Coordinates of C-alpha atoms in Angstrom, one line a residue:
M26 CA -162.7 67.4 -123.1
L27 CA -165.1 67.0 -120.2
F28 CA -165.6 63.8 -118.2
Y29 CA -169.3 63.6 -119.0
E30 CA -169.1 64.4 -122.7
P31 CA -169.8 61.6 -125.1
L32 CA -166.3 61.8 -126.6
F33 CA -164.8 61.0 -123.2
L34 CA -167.5 58.6 -122.0
F35 CA -167.8 56.5 -125.1
L36 CA -164.5 56.8 -126.8
F37 CA -161.5 58.3 -125.0
G38 CA -162.1 56.9 -121.5
P39 CA -162.9 53.3 -122.6
A40 CA -160.1 53.2 -125.2
V41 CA -157.5 54.4 -122.7
Y42 CA -158.7 52.0 -120.0
L43 CA -158.8 49.0 -122.2
I44 CA -155.3 49.8 -123.6
Y45 CA -154.1 50.2 -120.0
L46 CA -155.5 46.9 -118.9
F47 CA -154.5 44.8 -121.9
F48 CA -151.1 46.3 -122.7
G49 CA -150.0 47.5 -119.3
E50 CA -148.5 44.3 -117.9
V51 CA -145.1 46.0 -117.7
R52 CA -144.7 49.0 -115.4
L53 CA -143.0 51.1 -118.1
R54 CA -145.8 50.5 -120.5
R55 CA -148.3 51.7 -117.8
V56 CA -146.4 54.9 -117.4
I57 CA -146.2 55.5 -121.1
I58 CA -149.8 54.8 -121.7
L59 CA -151.1 57.0 -118.9
F60 CA -148.7 59.8 -119.8
A61 CA -149.6 59.7 -123.5
A62 CA -153.3 59.6 -122.7
S63 CA -152.9 62.6 -120.2
V64 CA -151.1 64.7 -122.7
I65 CA -153.7 64.0 -125.4
F66 CA -156.5 64.7 -123.0
Y67 CA -155.0 68.2 -122.1
A68 CA -153.8 69.0 -125.6
W69 CA -157.4 68.4 -126.9
S70 CA -158.4 71.6 -125.0
E71 CA -155.1 73.5 -124.8
P72 CA -153.0 72.6 -127.9
V73 CA -150.8 75.7 -127.5
F74 CA -150.4 76.1 -123.7
I75 CA -149.2 72.5 -123.4
F76 CA -145.8 73.4 -124.9
L77 CA -145.3 76.0 -122.2
V78 CA -146.2 73.4 -119.5
F79 CA -143.6 71.1 -121.1
A80 CA -141.0 73.8 -120.9
S81 CA -141.8 74.6 -117.3
V82 CA -141.7 70.8 -116.4
A83 CA -138.2 70.7 -117.8
L84 CA -137.2 73.7 -115.7
D85 CA -138.7 72.1 -112.6
L86 CA -136.7 68.9 -113.2
Y87 CA -133.5 70.8 -113.7
A88 CA -134.1 73.1 -110.6
A89 CA -135.0 70.1 -108.4
Q90 CA -131.8 68.3 -109.4
K91 CA -129.7 71.4 -108.6
I92 CA -131.5 71.7 -105.2
A93 CA -130.8 68.1 -104.3
A94 CA -127.2 68.1 -105.5
S95 CA -126.2 71.2 -103.6
S96 CA -125.0 71.0 -100.1
E97 CA -124.9 74.7 -99.5
Q98 CA -128.1 76.6 -98.5
K99 CA -127.7 79.7 -100.7
P100 CA -127.7 78.0 -104.1
R101 CA -130.5 75.7 -102.9
K102 CA -132.6 78.7 -102.1
L103 CA -131.7 80.4 -105.4
W104 CA -132.8 77.4 -107.4
L105 CA -136.0 77.0 -105.4
A106 CA -136.7 80.7 -105.9
L107 CA -136.1 80.5 -109.6
G108 CA -138.5 77.5 -110.0
V109 CA -141.2 79.0 -107.8
V110 CA -141.0 82.4 -109.5
A111 CA -141.1 80.9 -113.0
N112 CA -144.2 78.9 -112.1
L113 CA -145.9 81.9 -110.5
A114 CA -145.0 84.0 -113.5
I115 CA -147.0 81.7 -115.7
L116 CA -150.0 82.1 -113.3
V117 CA -149.7 85.9 -113.1
Y118 CA -149.3 86.4 -116.8
Y119 CA -152.2 84.3 -117.9
K120 CA -154.6 85.0 -115.0
Y121 CA -153.9 88.5 -113.7
T122 CA -152.4 90.6 -116.5
G123 CA -155.8 91.6 -117.9
F124 CA -157.1 92.3 -114.4
L125 CA -154.1 94.5 -113.5
A126 CA -154.2 96.3 -116.8
L127 CA -158.0 97.0 -116.4
N128 CA -157.5 98.5 -112.9
L129 CA -154.5 100.5 -114.0
D130 CA -156.5 101.8 -117.0
A131 CA -159.3 102.9 -114.6
L132 CA -156.9 104.6 -112.3
L133 CA -155.2 106.5 -115.0
K134 CA -158.5 107.7 -116.5
A135 CA -159.6 108.8 -113.0
L136 CA -156.5 110.9 -112.8
T137 CA -157.4 112.3 -116.3
L138 CA -154.3 110.6 -117.8
P139 CA -154.3 108.6 -121.0
G140 CA -155.4 105.0 -120.5
I141 CA -153.6 101.9 -121.6
N142 CA -154.5 99.0 -123.9
I143 CA -156.1 96.1 -122.1
P144 CA -154.6 92.8 -123.4
Q145 CA -156.9 89.9 -124.2
I146 CA -155.2 86.8 -122.8
A147 CA -157.0 83.5 -122.8
L148 CA -156.9 81.7 -119.5
P149 CA -155.6 78.1 -119.9
I150 CA -157.8 75.5 -118.3
G151 CA -156.5 74.3 -114.9
V152 CA -153.5 76.7 -114.8
S153 CA -154.0 77.4 -111.1
F154 CA -154.0 73.7 -110.2
I155 CA -151.1 72.9 -112.4
V156 CA -148.9 75.7 -111.0
F157 CA -149.7 74.9 -107.4
E158 CA -148.9 71.2 -107.9
K159 CA -145.6 72.0 -109.6
I160 CA -144.6 74.3 -106.7
T161 CA -145.1 71.4 -104.2
Y162 CA -142.6 69.3 -106.1
L163 CA -139.9 72.0 -105.8
V164 CA -140.6 72.8 -102.2
D165 CA -140.8 69.1 -101.2
V166 CA -137.4 68.4 -102.8
Y167 CA -136.0 71.5 -101.1
R168 CA -137.3 70.4 -97.7
G169 CA -136.0 66.9 -98.1
V170 CA -139.5 65.5 -97.9
T171 CA -139.0 63.6 -101.1
A172 CA -136.2 62.9 -103.6
P173 CA -136.3 64.3 -107.2
A174 CA -138.4 62.3 -109.6
R175 CA -136.6 59.1 -110.6
A176 CA -137.4 59.8 -114.3
P177 CA -138.7 62.8 -116.2
L178 CA -141.6 60.7 -117.5
L179 CA -142.8 60.1 -113.9
Y180 CA -142.8 63.8 -113.1
G181 CA -144.5 64.5 -116.4
L182 CA -147.2 62.0 -115.4
Y183 CA -147.6 63.7 -112.0
V184 CA -148.2 67.1 -113.8
F185 CA -150.4 65.8 -116.6
F186 CA -152.3 62.9 -114.8
F187 CA -155.6 63.5 -116.5
P188 CA -158.1 62.5 -113.8
K189 CA -157.1 65.5 -111.6
L190 CA -155.6 67.7 -114.3
L191 CA -158.3 70.3 -114.9
A192 CA -159.8 71.0 -111.5
G193 CA -157.9 69.0 -108.8
P194 CA -157.8 67.8 -106.1
I195 CA -154.5 69.6 -105.7
I196 CA -152.2 66.6 -105.3
K197 CA -149.0 67.4 -103.3
Y198 CA -146.0 65.6 -104.8
H199 CA -145.1 63.8 -101.6
D200 CA -148.6 62.4 -101.3
I201 CA -148.5 60.6 -104.7
A202 CA -144.7 60.1 -105.5
R203 CA -144.6 56.5 -104.2
Q204 CA -147.7 55.5 -106.2
F205 CA -146.2 56.9 -109.4
D206 CA -142.9 55.1 -108.6
E207 CA -144.7 51.8 -108.0
M208 CA -147.4 52.2 -110.8
P209 CA -149.9 49.8 -109.3
H210 CA -151.9 47.7 -111.7
A211 CA -155.7 48.1 -111.4
D212 CA -157.8 45.1 -110.3
L213 CA -161.5 44.4 -110.3
D214 CA -162.1 46.1 -107.0
D215 CA -160.4 49.2 -108.3
F216 CA -162.7 49.2 -111.3
V217 CA -165.9 48.6 -109.3
I218 CA -165.2 51.2 -106.5
G219 CA -163.7 53.7 -109.0
F220 CA -166.5 53.5 -111.5
S221 CA -169.2 53.8 -108.8
R222 CA -167.5 56.9 -107.5
F223 CA -167.3 58.3 -111.1
M224 CA -171.0 57.6 -111.6
L225 CA -171.8 59.5 -108.4
G226 CA -169.8 62.5 -109.6
V227 CA -171.7 62.5 -113.0
V228 CA -175.0 62.4 -111.1
K229 CA -174.0 65.3 -108.9
K230 CA -172.9 67.3 -111.9
L231 CA -175.5 66.7 -114.4
L232 CA -178.7 66.1 -112.4
F233 CA -178.0 68.6 -109.5
A234 CA -175.3 71.2 -110.3
D235 CA -176.3 71.9 -113.9
T236 CA -180.0 72.3 -112.9
L237 CA -179.1 74.5 -110.0
A238 CA -176.8 76.5 -112.2
S239 CA -179.8 77.4 -114.4
G240 CA -181.7 78.7 -111.4
A241 CA -178.7 80.8 -110.2
D242 CA -178.1 82.2 -113.7
L243 CA -181.8 83.1 -114.0
I244 CA -181.6 85.3 -110.8
F245 CA -178.1 86.7 -111.2
S246 CA -178.7 87.7 -114.8
H247 CA -181.6 90.1 -113.8
D248 CA -181.2 93.7 -112.8
V249 CA -180.9 93.6 -109.0
S250 CA -183.3 96.6 -108.8
A251 CA -186.0 94.3 -110.1
L252 CA -185.5 91.6 -107.5
G253 CA -187.0 91.2 -104.1
F254 CA -186.1 89.4 -100.8
A255 CA -187.3 86.0 -102.0
E256 CA -185.7 86.2 -105.4
A257 CA -182.3 87.3 -103.9
W258 CA -182.3 84.4 -101.4
A259 CA -183.4 81.9 -104.1
G260 CA -180.5 82.9 -106.4
V261 CA -177.9 82.7 -103.7
L262 CA -179.3 79.4 -102.4
F263 CA -179.3 77.9 -105.9
F264 CA -175.6 78.8 -106.2
T265 CA -174.8 77.6 -102.7
F266 CA -175.9 74.1 -103.6
Q267 CA -174.7 74.4 -107.2
I268 CA -171.1 75.0 -106.3
Y269 CA -171.1 72.2 -103.7
F270 CA -172.5 69.6 -106.1
D271 CA -170.5 70.9 -109.0
F272 CA -167.1 70.8 -107.4
S273 CA -167.6 67.8 -105.2
G274 CA -168.9 66.1 -108.3
Y275 CA -165.7 66.8 -110.2
S276 CA -163.7 65.6 -107.2
D277 CA -165.7 62.3 -107.2
M278 CA -165.1 61.8 -110.9
A279 CA -161.3 62.5 -110.5
I280 CA -160.9 60.2 -107.5
G281 CA -163.0 57.5 -109.2
L282 CA -161.1 57.6 -112.4
A283 CA -157.8 57.5 -110.6
R284 CA -159.0 54.5 -108.6
M285 CA -160.0 52.7 -111.8
F286 CA -156.3 53.0 -112.8
G287 CA -155.2 51.8 -109.4
F288 CA -154.3 55.1 -107.8
R289 CA -155.7 56.5 -104.5
L290 CA -156.2 60.3 -104.4
L291 CA -156.9 62.0 -101.1
E292 CA -160.5 63.2 -100.4
N293 CA -161.4 66.8 -101.2
F294 CA -164.7 67.2 -99.5
N295 CA -166.1 66.0 -96.2
M296 CA -169.8 67.1 -95.9
P297 CA -168.8 70.8 -95.6
Y298 CA -172.4 72.1 -95.1
V299 CA -172.6 70.3 -91.7
A300 CA -169.8 72.6 -90.4
T301 CA -170.3 74.3 -87.0
S302 CA -167.8 77.1 -87.6
I303 CA -165.9 78.7 -90.5
T304 CA -162.7 76.9 -89.3
D305 CA -164.6 73.6 -89.4
F306 CA -166.0 74.5 -92.9
W307 CA -162.5 75.0 -94.3
R308 CA -161.4 71.7 -92.9
R309 CA -164.2 70.1 -94.9
W310 CA -164.4 72.2 -98.1
H311 CA -161.7 71.9 -100.9
I312 CA -159.5 70.1 -98.4
S313 CA -156.6 69.9 -100.9
L314 CA -156.4 73.7 -101.3
T315 CA -156.7 74.3 -97.5
S316 CA -153.9 71.8 -96.8
W317 CA -151.8 73.4 -99.6
I318 CA -152.2 76.8 -98.1
R319 CA -151.4 75.6 -94.6
E320 CA -148.2 73.7 -95.7
Y321 CA -146.8 76.0 -98.4
L322 CA -148.0 79.5 -97.3
Y323 CA -149.2 79.6 -93.7
F324 CA -146.2 77.7 -92.2
P325 CA -143.6 79.7 -94.3
L326 CA -145.2 82.9 -93.1
G327 CA -144.6 81.8 -89.5
G328 CA -147.9 80.0 -88.7
N329 CA -148.7 80.5 -85.1
R330 CA -145.1 80.7 -83.9
R331 CA -144.7 84.4 -83.8
G332 CA -147.4 85.6 -81.4
E333 CA -151.1 86.1 -81.6
A334 CA -151.2 89.2 -83.7
R335 CA -148.9 87.7 -86.4
T336 CA -151.0 84.5 -86.3
Y337 CA -154.2 86.5 -87.1
L338 CA -152.4 88.4 -89.9
N339 CA -151.0 85.1 -91.4
L340 CA -154.5 83.6 -91.4
W341 CA -156.0 86.6 -93.1
I342 CA -153.2 86.8 -95.7
C343 CA -153.7 83.1 -96.5
F344 CA -157.3 83.4 -97.3
F345 CA -156.9 86.8 -99.0
A346 CA -154.5 84.9 -101.2
S347 CA -157.0 82.1 -101.6
G348 CA -159.6 84.6 -102.9
L349 CA -157.0 85.9 -105.4
W350 CA -156.1 82.4 -106.5
H351 CA -159.8 81.7 -107.3
G352 CA -160.1 84.5 -109.8
A353 CA -158.8 87.9 -111.0
A354 CA -161.8 89.9 -109.8
W355 CA -162.6 92.1 -106.9
T356 CA -165.5 89.8 -106.0
Y357 CA -163.1 86.9 -105.4
I358 CA -160.7 89.1 -103.4
A359 CA -163.6 90.2 -101.2
W360 CA -164.7 86.6 -100.7
G361 CA -161.2 85.6 -99.6
A362 CA -160.8 88.6 -97.3
Y363 CA -164.2 87.9 -95.9
N364 CA -163.4 84.3 -95.0
G365 CA -160.1 85.4 -93.6
V366 CA -161.9 87.8 -91.2
F367 CA -164.1 85.1 -90.0
L368 CA -161.2 82.7 -89.5
V369 CA -159.6 85.3 -87.3
L370 CA -162.8 85.9 -85.4
D371 CA -163.1 82.1 -84.9
R372 CA -159.7 82.1 -83.3
L373 CA -160.5 85.2 -81.2
F374 CA -163.8 84.1 -79.7
L375 CA -166.4 82.9 -82.3
V376 CA -165.6 79.1 -82.1
K377 CA -166.0 79.2 -78.3
S378 CA -169.2 81.1 -78.6
L379 CA -170.6 78.6 -81.2
Q380 CA -169.5 75.7 -79.1
R381 CA -172.0 76.9 -76.4
L382 CA -174.8 76.4 -78.9
P383 CA -176.4 73.2 -80.0
D384 CA -174.6 71.8 -83.0
W385 CA -177.6 72.3 -85.3
C386 CA -177.8 76.0 -84.3
A387 CA -174.1 76.5 -84.8
N388 CA -174.5 74.9 -88.2
I389 CA -177.2 77.3 -89.2
V390 CA -175.1 80.3 -88.0
T391 CA -172.1 79.0 -90.0
M392 CA -174.2 78.4 -93.1
V393 CA -175.5 82.0 -93.0
V394 CA -171.8 83.2 -93.0
V395 CA -171.0 80.8 -95.8
I396 CA -174.0 81.9 -97.9
V397 CA -173.1 85.5 -97.5
G398 CA -169.6 84.6 -98.7
W399 CA -171.0 82.7 -101.7
T400 CA -172.9 85.9 -102.7
F401 CA -169.6 87.7 -103.2
F402 CA -168.2 84.6 -105.0
R403 CA -171.0 84.4 -107.6
A404 CA -171.8 88.1 -108.1
T405 CA -170.5 89.7 -111.3
S406 CA -169.4 92.8 -109.3
L407 CA -169.1 94.1 -105.8
S408 CA -172.1 96.5 -106.4
Q409 CA -174.3 93.5 -107.4
A410 CA -173.1 91.6 -104.3
G411 CA -173.9 94.5 -102.1
A412 CA -177.3 95.1 -103.6
L413 CA -178.2 91.4 -103.2
L414 CA -177.1 91.3 -99.6
A415 CA -179.2 94.4 -98.9
L416 CA -182.2 92.6 -100.4
M417 CA -181.5 89.4 -98.4
A418 CA -181.4 91.5 -95.2
N419 CA -184.8 93.2 -96.0
P420 CA -187.8 90.7 -95.7
W421 CA -190.1 93.5 -96.9
A422 CA -188.3 94.0 -100.2
Q423 CA -190.6 93.1 -103.1
S424 CA -189.7 92.5 -106.7
S425 CA -190.8 95.0 -109.3
M426 CA -191.4 92.2 -111.9
E427 CA -192.6 88.7 -111.9
I428 CA -189.7 86.1 -112.2
A429 CA -191.0 82.7 -113.1
I430 CA -188.6 80.1 -111.5
P431 CA -189.3 76.7 -113.1
E432 CA -190.6 74.1 -110.7
E433 CA -187.8 71.6 -111.5
Y434 CA -185.2 74.1 -110.2
I435 CA -187.0 74.4 -106.9
V436 CA -187.5 70.6 -106.6
V437 CA -183.8 69.9 -107.2
A438 CA -182.8 72.6 -104.7
L439 CA -185.1 71.1 -102.1
I440 CA -183.6 67.6 -102.7
A441 CA -180.1 69.1 -102.5
A442 CA -181.0 70.7 -99.2
A443 CA -182.5 67.5 -97.9
I444 CA -179.2 65.7 -98.8
C445 CA -177.2 68.2 -96.7
V446 CA -179.7 67.9 -93.8
A447 CA -179.4 64.1 -94.0
Q448 CA -175.6 64.5 -93.7
R449 CA -176.1 66.6 -90.6
L450 CA -178.6 64.1 -89.1
S451 CA -176.2 61.2 -89.8
L452 CA -173.7 62.7 -87.3
Y453 CA -176.2 61.8 -84.5
V454 CA -176.2 58.1 -85.5
K455 CA -173.5 56.2 -83.6
D456 CA -170.8 54.7 -85.9
F457 CA -172.8 55.6 -89.0
D458 CA -170.8 55.9 -92.2
W459 CA -172.3 56.6 -95.7
V460 CA -169.8 54.4 -97.5
S461 CA -170.4 51.5 -95.1
A462 CA -174.1 51.9 -95.4
A463 CA -173.9 51.8 -99.2
Q464 CA -171.8 48.6 -99.0
R465 CA -174.2 47.0 -96.6
Y466 CA -177.1 47.6 -99.0
A467 CA -174.9 47.2 -102.1
L468 CA -177.6 45.9 -104.5
A469 CA -180.1 48.7 -103.7
S470 CA -177.5 51.5 -103.7
N471 CA -175.7 50.3 -106.9
S472 CA -179.0 49.9 -108.7
A473 CA -180.2 53.3 -107.7
L474 CA -176.9 54.9 -108.6
S475 CA -176.9 53.2 -112.0
L476 CA -180.4 54.4 -112.8
L477 CA -179.5 58.0 -111.7
F478 CA -176.3 57.7 -113.8
L479 CA -178.3 56.8 -116.9
A480 CA -180.8 59.6 -116.2
A481 CA -177.8 62.0 -115.8
L482 CA -176.4 60.9 -119.2
A483 CA -179.7 61.4 -120.9
K484 CA -180.0 64.9 -119.4
G485 CA -176.4 65.6 -120.4
L486 CA -177.1 64.6 -124.0
A487 CA -180.3 66.6 -124.2
D488 CA -179.1 69.8 -122.5
P489 CA -176.2 72.1 -123.4
F490 CA -173.0 71.2 -121.5
K491 CA -172.2 73.5 -118.6
P492 CA -168.4 73.6 -117.7
F493 CA -167.3 72.9 -114.2
I494 CA -167.2 76.1 -112.1
Y495 CA -163.5 75.4 -111.1
F496 CA -162.3 75.1 -114.7
R497 CA -161.9 78.9 -114.7
F498 CA -159.5 78.7 -111.9

């Protein structure tokens, strides 16, 4: 069930919200209503996998109780390890078994040995986000950052909470535990602010991301040998804007929906394409993943406390793991390793070098690095990525066939680029804030947003639905 599908927009969403408002006077009722709605929401798409999630939730609760109850370090570590390994086993089995088998099969055949059967395992929606969030609960309890959930129902709600369930933001348990304990009741401001944010997400997804996706698909589906310099850059730029508007659009919908129910989720994007270094980019892009990696991987590896060489290695390992988390394919692994290299270079000298340049120039350099990375991310293979990058580096490369790119794709891409440029220019205006500006001109901004929302719905009903990019993760 997608947030912008008619089933959600006109039936499930309004029904759940009205039940929540009119029957949720008592805190326990609010918990039950939201939990039941979240389970139904997920079971609609994953009716089988949900039982495995329930079983792992029960294990988490039991392990957390054992961790909290023990005063000795060894059993605490054993229970933590059991819980973390059990969760990672779910992720590895569903996400990486096929990838590992495929590569093992290729290796065996290269050695002239009999191959193996490659299993076909369906990837459950949102499994990576669910597993990472469940790990935060166990680690938070182990570290003493938070107490075990007061009731199984509250922890179940944390895992299944439908606004963020499918593609984040990744909510760390200690960031949301108090809100689930208190279960705030939504008021009118929550509805207005939340629904406005939700509308913005729908506009980003349907009007921008889906149109840009069609442009990216048009280029990436062609034989690379038939493309030229212009077509290669067009395809990668289409995807560069597509992934930003697609994923930030989902985050807007998730944050908006949660706010409508009275919950405040942390932001997941902060104008990433204005970044002046790769380090700055990762402070702004998918903030919840970056902070998760820092708290639950980088610090346990030793962070920057074990010397410069170990710090560089830890940084690279973290972003190599980030690439692997994104998908079971060599292209994602290459993308993660690539970002890890530039984060190390930032720490060595690159940030200082970029700081000597004007901000706009450092922004352009950073965006070239980001765009090259997105080429690996979007490509179907490393060979396709390499061929596209070779074309992008050769201004004299000509296509061997005419590829007609519809004008609306180009127009939307130009508008998307203009929005990102406007974000960069806004940094030069003293005390400027986009939210404050929208509130200052509330009538005009809300009217424009409402019209765009209606246009987005019309487009969504007319065109085939395109799933969010991050659903596959």
